mmCIF file of C-alpha atoms in Angstrom:
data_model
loop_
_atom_site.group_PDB
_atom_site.id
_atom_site.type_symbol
_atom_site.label_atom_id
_atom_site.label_comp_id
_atom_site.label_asym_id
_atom_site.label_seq_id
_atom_site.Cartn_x
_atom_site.Cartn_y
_atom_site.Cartn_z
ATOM 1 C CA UNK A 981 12.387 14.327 -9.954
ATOM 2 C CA UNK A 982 9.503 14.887 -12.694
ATOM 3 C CA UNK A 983 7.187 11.594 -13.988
ATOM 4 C CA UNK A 984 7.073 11.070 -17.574
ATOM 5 C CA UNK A 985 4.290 13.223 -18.725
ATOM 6 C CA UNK A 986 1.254 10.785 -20.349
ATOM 7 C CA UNK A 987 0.073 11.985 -23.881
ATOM 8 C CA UNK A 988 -2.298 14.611 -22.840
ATOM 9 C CA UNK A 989 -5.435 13.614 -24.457
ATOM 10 C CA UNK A 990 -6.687 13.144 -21.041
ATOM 11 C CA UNK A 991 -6.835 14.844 -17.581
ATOM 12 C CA UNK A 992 -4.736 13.044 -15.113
ATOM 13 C CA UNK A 993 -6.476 11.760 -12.058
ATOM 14 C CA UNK A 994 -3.573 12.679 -9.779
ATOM 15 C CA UNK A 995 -1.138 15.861 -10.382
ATOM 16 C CA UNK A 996 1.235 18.041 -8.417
ATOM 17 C CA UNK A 997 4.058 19.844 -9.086
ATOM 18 C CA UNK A 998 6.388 21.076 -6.495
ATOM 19 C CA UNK A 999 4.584 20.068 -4.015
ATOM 20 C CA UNK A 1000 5.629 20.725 -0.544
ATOM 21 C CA UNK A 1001 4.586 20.757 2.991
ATOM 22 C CA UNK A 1002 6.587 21.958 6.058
ATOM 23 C CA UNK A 1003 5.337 21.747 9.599
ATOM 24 C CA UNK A 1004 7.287 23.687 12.528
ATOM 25 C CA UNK A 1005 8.408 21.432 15.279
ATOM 26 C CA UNK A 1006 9.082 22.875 18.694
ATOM 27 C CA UNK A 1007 12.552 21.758 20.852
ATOM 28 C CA UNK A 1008 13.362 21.950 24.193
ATOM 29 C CA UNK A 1009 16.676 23.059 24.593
ATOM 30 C CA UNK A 1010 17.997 23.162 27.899
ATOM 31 C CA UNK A 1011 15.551 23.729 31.305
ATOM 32 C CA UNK A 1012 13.059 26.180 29.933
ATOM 33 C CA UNK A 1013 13.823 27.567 26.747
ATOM 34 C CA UNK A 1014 12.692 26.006 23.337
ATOM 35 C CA UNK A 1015 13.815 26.139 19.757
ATOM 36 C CA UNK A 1016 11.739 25.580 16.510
ATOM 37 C CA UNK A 1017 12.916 23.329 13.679
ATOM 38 C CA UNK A 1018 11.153 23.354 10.241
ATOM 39 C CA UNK A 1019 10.173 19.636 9.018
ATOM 40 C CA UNK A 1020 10.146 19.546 5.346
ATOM 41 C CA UNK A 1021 7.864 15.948 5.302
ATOM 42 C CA UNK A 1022 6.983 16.909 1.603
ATOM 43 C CA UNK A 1023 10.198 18.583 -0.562
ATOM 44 C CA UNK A 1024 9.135 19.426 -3.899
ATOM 45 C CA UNK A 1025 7.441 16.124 -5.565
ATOM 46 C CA UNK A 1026 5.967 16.183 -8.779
ATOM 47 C CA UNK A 1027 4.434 13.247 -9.718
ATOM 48 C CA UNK A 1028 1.319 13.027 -12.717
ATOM 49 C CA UNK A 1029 -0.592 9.734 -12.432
ATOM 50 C CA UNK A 1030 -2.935 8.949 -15.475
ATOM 51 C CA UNK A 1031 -6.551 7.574 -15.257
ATOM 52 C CA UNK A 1032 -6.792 3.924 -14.572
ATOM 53 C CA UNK A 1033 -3.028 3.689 -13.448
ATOM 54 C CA UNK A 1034 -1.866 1.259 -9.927
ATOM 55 C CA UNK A 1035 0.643 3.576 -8.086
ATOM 56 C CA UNK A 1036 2.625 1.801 -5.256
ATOM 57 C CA UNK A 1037 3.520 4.905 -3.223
ATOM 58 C CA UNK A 1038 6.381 3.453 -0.582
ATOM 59 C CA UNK A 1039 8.758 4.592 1.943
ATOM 60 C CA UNK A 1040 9.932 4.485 4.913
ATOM 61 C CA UNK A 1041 7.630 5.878 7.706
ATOM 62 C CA UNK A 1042 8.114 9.193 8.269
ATOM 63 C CA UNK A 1043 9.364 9.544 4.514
ATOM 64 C CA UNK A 1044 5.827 11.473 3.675
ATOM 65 C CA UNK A 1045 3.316 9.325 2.318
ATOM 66 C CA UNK A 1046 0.983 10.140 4.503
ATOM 67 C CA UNK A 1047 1.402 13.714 4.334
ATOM 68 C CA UNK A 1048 1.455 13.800 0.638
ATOM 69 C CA UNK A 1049 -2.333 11.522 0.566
ATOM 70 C CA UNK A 1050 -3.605 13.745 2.546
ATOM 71 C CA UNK A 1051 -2.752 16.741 0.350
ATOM 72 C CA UNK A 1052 -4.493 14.686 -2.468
ATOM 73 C CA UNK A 1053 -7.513 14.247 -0.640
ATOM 74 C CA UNK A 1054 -7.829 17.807 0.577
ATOM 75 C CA UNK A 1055 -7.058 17.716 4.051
ATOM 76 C CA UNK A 1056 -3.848 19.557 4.426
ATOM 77 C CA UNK A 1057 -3.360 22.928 2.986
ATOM 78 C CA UNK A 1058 0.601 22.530 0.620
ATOM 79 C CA UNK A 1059 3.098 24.866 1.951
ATOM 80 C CA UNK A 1060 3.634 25.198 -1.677
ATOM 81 C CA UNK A 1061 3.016 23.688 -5.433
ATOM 82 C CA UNK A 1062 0.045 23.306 -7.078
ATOM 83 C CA UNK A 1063 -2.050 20.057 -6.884
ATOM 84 C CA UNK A 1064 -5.170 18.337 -8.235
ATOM 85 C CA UNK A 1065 -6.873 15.594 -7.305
ATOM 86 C CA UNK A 1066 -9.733 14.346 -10.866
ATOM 87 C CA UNK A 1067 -9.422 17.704 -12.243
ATOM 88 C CA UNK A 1068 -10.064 19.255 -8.831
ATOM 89 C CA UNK A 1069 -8.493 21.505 -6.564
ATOM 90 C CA UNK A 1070 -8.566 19.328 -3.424
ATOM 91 C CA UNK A 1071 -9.474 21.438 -0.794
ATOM 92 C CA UNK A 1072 -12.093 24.178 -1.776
ATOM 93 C CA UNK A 1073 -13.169 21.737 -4.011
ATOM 94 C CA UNK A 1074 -13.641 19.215 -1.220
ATOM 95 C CA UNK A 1075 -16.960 17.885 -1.207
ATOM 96 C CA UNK A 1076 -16.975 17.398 -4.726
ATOM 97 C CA UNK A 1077 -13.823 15.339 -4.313
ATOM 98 C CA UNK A 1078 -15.120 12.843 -1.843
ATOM 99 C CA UNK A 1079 -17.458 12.098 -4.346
ATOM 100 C CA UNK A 1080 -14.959 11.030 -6.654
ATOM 101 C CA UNK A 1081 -12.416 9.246 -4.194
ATOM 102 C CA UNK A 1082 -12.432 6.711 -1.659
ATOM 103 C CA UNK A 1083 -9.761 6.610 0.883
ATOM 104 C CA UNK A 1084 -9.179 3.587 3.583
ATOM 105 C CA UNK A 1085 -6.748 4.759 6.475
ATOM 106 C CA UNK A 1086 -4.843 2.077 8.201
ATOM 107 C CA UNK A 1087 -5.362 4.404 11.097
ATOM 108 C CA UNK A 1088 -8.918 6.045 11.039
ATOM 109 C CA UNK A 1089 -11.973 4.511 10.112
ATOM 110 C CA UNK A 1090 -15.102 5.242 8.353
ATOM 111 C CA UNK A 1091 -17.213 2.618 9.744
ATOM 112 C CA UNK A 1092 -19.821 3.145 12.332
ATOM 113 C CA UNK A 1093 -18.100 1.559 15.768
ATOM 114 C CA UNK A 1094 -21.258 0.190 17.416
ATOM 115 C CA UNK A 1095 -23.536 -0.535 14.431
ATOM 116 C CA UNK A 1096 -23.589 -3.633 12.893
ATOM 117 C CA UNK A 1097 -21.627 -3.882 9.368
ATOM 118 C CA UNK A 1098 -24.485 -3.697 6.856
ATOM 119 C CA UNK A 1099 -25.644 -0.414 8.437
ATOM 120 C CA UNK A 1100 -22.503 1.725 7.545
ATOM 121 C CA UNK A 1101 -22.952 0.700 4.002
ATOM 122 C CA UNK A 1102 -26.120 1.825 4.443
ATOM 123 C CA UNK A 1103 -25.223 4.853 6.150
ATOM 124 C CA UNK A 1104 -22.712 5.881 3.679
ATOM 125 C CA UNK A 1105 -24.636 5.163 0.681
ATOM 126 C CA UNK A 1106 -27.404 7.868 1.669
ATOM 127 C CA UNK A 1107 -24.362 10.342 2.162
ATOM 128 C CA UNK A 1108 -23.293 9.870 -1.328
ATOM 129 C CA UNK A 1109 -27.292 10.036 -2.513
ATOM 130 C CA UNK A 1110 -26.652 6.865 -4.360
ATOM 131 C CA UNK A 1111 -29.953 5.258 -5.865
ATOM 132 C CA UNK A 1112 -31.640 3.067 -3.372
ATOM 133 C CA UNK A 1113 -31.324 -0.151 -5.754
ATOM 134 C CA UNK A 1114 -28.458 0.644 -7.306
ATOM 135 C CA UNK A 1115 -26.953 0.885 -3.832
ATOM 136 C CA UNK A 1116 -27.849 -2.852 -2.761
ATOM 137 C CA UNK A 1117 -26.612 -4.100 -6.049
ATOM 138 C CA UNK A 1118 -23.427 -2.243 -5.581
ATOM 139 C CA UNK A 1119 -23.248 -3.530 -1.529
ATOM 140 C CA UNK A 1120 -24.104 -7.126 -2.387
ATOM 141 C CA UNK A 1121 -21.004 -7.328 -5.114
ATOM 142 C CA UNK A 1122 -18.845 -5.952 -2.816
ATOM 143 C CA UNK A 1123 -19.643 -7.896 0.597
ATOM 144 C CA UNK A 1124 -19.898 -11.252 -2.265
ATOM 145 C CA UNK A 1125 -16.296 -10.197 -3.804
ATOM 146 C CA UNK A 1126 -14.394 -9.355 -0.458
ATOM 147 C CA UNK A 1127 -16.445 -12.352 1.718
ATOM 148 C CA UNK A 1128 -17.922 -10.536 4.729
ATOM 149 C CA UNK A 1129 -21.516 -11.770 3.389
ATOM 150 C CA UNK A 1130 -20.953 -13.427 7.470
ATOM 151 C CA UNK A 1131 -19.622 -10.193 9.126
ATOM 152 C CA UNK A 1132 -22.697 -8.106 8.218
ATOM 153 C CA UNK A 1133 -25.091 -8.184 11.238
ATOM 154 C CA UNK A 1134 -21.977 -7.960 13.596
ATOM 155 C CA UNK A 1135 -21.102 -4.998 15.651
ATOM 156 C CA UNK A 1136 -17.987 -2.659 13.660
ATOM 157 C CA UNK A 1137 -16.326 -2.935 17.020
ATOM 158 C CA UNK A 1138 -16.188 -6.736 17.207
ATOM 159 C CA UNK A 1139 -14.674 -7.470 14.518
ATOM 160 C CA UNK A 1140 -11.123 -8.966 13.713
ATOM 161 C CA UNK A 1141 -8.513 -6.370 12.094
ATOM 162 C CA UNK A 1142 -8.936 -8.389 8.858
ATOM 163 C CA UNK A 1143 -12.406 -8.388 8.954
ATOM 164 C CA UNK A 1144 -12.559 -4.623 9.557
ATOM 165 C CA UNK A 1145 -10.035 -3.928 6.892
ATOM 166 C CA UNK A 1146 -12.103 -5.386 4.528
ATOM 167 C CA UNK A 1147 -14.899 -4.049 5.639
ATOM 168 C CA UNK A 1148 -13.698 -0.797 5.089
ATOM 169 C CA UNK A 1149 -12.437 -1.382 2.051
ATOM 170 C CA UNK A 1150 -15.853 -2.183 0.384
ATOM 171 C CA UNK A 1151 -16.935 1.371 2.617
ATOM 172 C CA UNK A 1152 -14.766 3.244 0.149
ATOM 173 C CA UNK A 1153 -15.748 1.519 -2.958
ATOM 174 C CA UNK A 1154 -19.688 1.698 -2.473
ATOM 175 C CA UNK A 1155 -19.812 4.851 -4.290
ATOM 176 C CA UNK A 1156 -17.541 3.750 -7.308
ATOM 177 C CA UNK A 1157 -15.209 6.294 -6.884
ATOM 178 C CA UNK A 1158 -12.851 6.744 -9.723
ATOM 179 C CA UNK A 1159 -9.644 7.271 -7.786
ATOM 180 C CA UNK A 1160 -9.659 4.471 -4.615
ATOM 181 C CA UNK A 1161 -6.342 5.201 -2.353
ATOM 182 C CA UNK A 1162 -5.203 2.415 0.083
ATOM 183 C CA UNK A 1163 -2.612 2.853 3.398
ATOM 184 C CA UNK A 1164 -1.695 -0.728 3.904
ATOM 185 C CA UNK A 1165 -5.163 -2.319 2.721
ATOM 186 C CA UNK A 1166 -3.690 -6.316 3.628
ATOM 187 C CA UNK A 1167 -2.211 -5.738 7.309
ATOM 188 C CA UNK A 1168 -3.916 -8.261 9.416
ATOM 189 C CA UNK A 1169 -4.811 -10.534 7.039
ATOM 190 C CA UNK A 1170 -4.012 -13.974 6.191
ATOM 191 C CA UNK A 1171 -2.154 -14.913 3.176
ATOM 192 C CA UNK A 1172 -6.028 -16.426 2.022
ATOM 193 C CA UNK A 1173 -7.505 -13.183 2.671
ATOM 194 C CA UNK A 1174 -4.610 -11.315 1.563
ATOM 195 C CA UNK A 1175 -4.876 -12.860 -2.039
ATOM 196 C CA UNK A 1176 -8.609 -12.578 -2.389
ATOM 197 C CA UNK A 1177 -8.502 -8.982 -1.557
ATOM 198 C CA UNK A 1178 -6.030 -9.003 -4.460
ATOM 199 C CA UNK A 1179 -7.844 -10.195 -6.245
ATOM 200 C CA UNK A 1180 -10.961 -8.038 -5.685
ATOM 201 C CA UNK A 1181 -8.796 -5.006 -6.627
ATOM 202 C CA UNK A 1182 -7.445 -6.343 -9.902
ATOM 203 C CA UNK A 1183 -10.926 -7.147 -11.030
ATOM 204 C CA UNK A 1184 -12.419 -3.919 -9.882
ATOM 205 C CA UNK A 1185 -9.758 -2.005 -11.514
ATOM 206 C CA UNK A 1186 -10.463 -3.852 -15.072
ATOM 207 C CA UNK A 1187 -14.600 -3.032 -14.811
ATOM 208 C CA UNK A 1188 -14.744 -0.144 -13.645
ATOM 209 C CA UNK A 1189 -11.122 1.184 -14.745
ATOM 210 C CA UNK A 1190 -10.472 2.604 -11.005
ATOM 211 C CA UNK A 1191 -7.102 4.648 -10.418
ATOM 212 C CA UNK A 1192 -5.229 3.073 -7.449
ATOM 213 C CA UNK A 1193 -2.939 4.775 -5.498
ATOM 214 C CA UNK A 1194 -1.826 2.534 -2.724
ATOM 215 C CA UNK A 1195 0.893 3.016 -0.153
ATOM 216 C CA UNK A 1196 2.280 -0.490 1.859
ATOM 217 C CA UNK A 1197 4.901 -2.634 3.462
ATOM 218 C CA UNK A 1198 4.313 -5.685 1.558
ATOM 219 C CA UNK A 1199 6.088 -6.020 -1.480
ATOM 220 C CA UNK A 1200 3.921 -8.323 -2.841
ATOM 221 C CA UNK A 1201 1.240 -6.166 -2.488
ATOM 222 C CA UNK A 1202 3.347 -4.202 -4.992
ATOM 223 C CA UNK A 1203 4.190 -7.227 -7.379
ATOM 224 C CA UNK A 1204 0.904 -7.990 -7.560
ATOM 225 C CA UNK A 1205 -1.207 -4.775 -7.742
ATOM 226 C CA UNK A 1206 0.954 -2.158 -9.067
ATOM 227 C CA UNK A 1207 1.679 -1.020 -12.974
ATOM 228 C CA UNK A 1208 4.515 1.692 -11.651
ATOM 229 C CA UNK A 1209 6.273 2.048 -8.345
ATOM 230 C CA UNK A 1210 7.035 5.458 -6.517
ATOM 231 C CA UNK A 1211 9.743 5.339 -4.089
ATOM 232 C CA UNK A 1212 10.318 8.734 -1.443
ATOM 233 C CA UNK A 1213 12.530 9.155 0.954
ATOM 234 C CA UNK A 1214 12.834 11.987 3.400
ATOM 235 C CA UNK A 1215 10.354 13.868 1.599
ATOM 236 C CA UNK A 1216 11.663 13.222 -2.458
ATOM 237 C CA UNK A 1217 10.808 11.060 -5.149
ATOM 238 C CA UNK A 1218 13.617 9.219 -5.461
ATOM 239 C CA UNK A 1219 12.482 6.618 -8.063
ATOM 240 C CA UNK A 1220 9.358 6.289 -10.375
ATOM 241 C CA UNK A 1221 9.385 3.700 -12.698
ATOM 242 C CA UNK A 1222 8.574 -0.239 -12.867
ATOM 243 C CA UNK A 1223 9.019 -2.733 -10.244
ATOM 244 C CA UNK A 1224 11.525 -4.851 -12.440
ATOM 245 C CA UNK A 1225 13.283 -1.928 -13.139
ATOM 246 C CA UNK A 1226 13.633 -1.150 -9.253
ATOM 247 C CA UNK A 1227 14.363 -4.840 -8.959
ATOM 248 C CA UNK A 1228 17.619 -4.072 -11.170
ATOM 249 C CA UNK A 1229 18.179 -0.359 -9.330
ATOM 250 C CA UNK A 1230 18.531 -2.335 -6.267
ATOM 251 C CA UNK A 1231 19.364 -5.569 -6.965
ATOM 252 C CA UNK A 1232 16.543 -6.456 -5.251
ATOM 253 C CA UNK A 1233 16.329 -9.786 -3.235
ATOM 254 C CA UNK A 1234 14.351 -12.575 -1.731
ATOM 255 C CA UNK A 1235 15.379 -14.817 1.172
ATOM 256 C CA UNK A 1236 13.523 -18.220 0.736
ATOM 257 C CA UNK A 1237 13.653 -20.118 4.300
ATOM 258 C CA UNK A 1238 13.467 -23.704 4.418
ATOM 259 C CA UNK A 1239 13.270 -26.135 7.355
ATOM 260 C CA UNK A 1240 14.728 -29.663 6.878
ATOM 261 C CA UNK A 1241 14.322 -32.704 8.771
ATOM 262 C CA UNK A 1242 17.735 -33.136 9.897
ATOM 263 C CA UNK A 1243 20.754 -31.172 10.365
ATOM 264 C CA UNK A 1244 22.129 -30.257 6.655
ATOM 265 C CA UNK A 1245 25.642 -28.553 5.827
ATOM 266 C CA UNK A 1246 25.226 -25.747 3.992
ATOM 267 C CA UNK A 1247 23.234 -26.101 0.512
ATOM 268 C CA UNK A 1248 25.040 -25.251 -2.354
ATOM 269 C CA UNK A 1249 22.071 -24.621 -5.009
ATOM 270 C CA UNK A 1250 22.885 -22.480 -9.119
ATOM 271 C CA UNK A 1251 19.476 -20.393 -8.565
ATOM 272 C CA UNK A 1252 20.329 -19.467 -5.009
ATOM 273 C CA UNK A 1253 23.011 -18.101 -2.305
ATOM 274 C CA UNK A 1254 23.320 -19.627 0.850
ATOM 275 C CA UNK A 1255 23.187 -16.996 3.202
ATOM 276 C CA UNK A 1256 23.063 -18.818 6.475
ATOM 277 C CA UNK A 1257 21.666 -21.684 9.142
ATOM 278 C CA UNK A 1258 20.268 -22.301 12.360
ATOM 279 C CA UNK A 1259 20.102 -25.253 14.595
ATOM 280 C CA UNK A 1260 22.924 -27.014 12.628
ATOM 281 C CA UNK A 1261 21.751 -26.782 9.439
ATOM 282 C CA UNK A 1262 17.737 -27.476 9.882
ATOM 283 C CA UNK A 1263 16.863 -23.918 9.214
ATOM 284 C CA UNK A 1264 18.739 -22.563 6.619
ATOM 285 C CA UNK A 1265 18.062 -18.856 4.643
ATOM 286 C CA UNK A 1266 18.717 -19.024 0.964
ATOM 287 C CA UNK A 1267 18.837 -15.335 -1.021
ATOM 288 C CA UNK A 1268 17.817 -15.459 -4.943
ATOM 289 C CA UNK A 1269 17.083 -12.536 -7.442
ATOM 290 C CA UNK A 1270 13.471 -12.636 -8.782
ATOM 291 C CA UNK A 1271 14.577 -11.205 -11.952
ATOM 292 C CA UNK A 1272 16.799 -14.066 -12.955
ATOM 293 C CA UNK A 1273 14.784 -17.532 -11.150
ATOM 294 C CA UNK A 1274 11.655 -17.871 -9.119
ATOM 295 C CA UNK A 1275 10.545 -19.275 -5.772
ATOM 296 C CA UNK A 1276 9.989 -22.329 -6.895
ATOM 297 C CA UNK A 1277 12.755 -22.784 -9.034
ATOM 298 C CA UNK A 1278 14.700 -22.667 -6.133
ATOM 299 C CA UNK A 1279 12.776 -24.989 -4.054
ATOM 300 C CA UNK A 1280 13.183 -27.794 -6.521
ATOM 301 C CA UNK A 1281 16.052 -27.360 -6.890
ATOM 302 C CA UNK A 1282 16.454 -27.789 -2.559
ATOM 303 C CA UNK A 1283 13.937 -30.433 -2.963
ATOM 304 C CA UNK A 1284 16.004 -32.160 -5.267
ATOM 305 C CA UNK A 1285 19.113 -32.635 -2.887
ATOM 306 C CA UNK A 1286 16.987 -32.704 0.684
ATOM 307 C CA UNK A 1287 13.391 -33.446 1.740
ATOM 308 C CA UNK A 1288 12.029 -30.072 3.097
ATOM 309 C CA UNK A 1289 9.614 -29.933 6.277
ATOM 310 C CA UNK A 1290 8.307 -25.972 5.842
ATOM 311 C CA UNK A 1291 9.466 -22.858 4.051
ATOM 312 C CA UNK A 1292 8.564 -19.350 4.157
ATOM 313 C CA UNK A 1293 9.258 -16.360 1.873
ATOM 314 C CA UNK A 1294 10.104 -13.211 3.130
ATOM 315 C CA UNK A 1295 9.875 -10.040 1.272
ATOM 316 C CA UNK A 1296 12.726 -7.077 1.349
ATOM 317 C CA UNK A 1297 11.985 -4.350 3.874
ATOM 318 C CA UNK A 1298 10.997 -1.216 2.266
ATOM 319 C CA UNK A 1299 13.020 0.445 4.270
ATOM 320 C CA UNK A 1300 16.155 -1.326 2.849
ATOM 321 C CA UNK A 1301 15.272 -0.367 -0.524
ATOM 322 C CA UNK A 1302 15.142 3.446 -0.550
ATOM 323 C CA UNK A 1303 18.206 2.861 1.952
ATOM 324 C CA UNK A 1304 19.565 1.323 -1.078
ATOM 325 C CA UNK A 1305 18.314 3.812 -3.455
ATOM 326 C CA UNK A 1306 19.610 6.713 -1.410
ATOM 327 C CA UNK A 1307 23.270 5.546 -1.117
ATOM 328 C CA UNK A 1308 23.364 4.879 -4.716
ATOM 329 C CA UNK A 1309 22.166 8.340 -5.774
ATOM 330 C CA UNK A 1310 19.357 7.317 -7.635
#
């Protein structure tokens, strides 16, 4: 599947066409001998992703988003296609790139383990040659917009997952790169830090008109960062388009849970489905489409008919959505 091209009066920030990478896996079969099996994690993608565009890149794991990021970034070689990263071929042209990207790995980290905070900023704004001054401006909006201001004089290594996330988060900004791509930027944080790092994102994507590429698990990650949605599974695109226009692809879901105060028979609601209870009634799981009510539509209407003690939201599972999209052919 091909994107939409954009108008051509500028360069892309992201292209590839055909893109594929294979890795050969060995097997054992039987005692001693072995067999080899060629893993196509990347299967001809092409994908064009315009300058100040927010890509949600999602999948299931294993469904090569990983593999495909770090083709855009330069470190692995494609078995085939062509790719380039802001007008660059990614990896001869690798140094230059980093100067033009900044990448946050769920996984792997670009902070400094045993110093405290402030010094990898440091650090990593003397590899980039940044202006001294310009530097500590750029530090002191970052550590001010994502709130570690208290994290800075404390060892990398002692710091919460949250903490660090966000830490390395302002690591790949301090350079202003124009393309910033994210592997699951809000895991282990709370839903406070979670929206301010949102937030952050949105407003450093309107000054300084940053591409963002970011790959998650959290669909409202998606809802609320995201301009255009690429779905792959086993290795293809299998959709590229808007997030209401998945939401009607897949008839896309929410499951609002509410706790009452007393056992309840089953609610019968107009924005919502009843989908089941627990404990007699005190928990019960109510589905509703986003594209035709809202959260809180719903929970009036609940509210109106029983007093509620807590609620959560939950979020469909990425992996049920490409499940979805692959059995419907999309």
């Amino acid at each position: 599947m091909t994107t939409t091209p954009t108008d051509g009066t500028t360069e892309p920030i992201i292209e590839f066409t055909d893109l594929r990478r294979s890795f050969v896996v060995r097997q054992k079969a039987g005692r001693v001998r072995r067999t080899k099996k060629t893993v196509h994690a990347v299967d001809g993608v092409s994908v064009r992703v315009a300058a100040g565009e927010a890509c949600g890149y999602i999948g299931a794991n294993g469904a090569g988003k990983s593999t495909t990021i770090k083709m855009i970034t330069g470190i692995l070689v494609p078995t085939a296609g062509a790719v380039r990263t802001c007008g660059l071929d990614p990896v001869p042209q690798r140094r230059q790139l980093a100067r033009e990207i900044g990448v946050v790995f769920g996984q792997r980290s670009q902070l400094w383990w045993d110093l405290p905070l402030r010094d990898s900023f440091t650090i990593l704004a003397a590899i980039h040659r940044l202006d001294p001054a310009a530097s500590r401006d750029r530090t002191a909006r970052l550590v001010e917009g994502l709130g570690i201001a208290d994290q800075l004089d404390t060892p990398v290594r002692q710091l919460s997952l949250g903490e660090r996330m966000r830490g390395e988060v302002a690591a790949a900004l301090v350079h202003s790169p124009r393309l910033l791509v994210l592997d699951e930027p809000t895991i282990g944080l709370d839903m406070i830090s979670k929206e301010r790092l949102r937030q952050f994102l949105i407003a450093e994507r309107a000054e300084r008109g940053t591409t963002l590429l970011l790959t998650t698990h959290d669909m409202s990650d998606i809802e609320r960062l995201c301009d255009r949605v690429l779905v792959v599974d086993h290795g293809r695109l299998v959709y590229d388009g808007t997030l209401p226009g998945l939401a009607q692809r897949v008839a896309l879901q929410r499951v609002l849970v509410v706790d009452l105060w007393e056992p309840r028979p089953p609610l019968q609601l107009d924005e919502a489905t009843h989908l089941g209870s627990e404990g007699e009634g005190v928990r019960q799981r109510l589905a509703f489409s986003p594209t035709t009510t809202t959260a809180a539509r719903v929970l009036a209407e609940v509210a109106a008919q029983v007093e509620v003690r807590d609620l959560t939201l939950e979020e469909p599972a990425i992996e049920d959505i490409v499940r979805t999209l692959y059995h419907s052919g999309a």
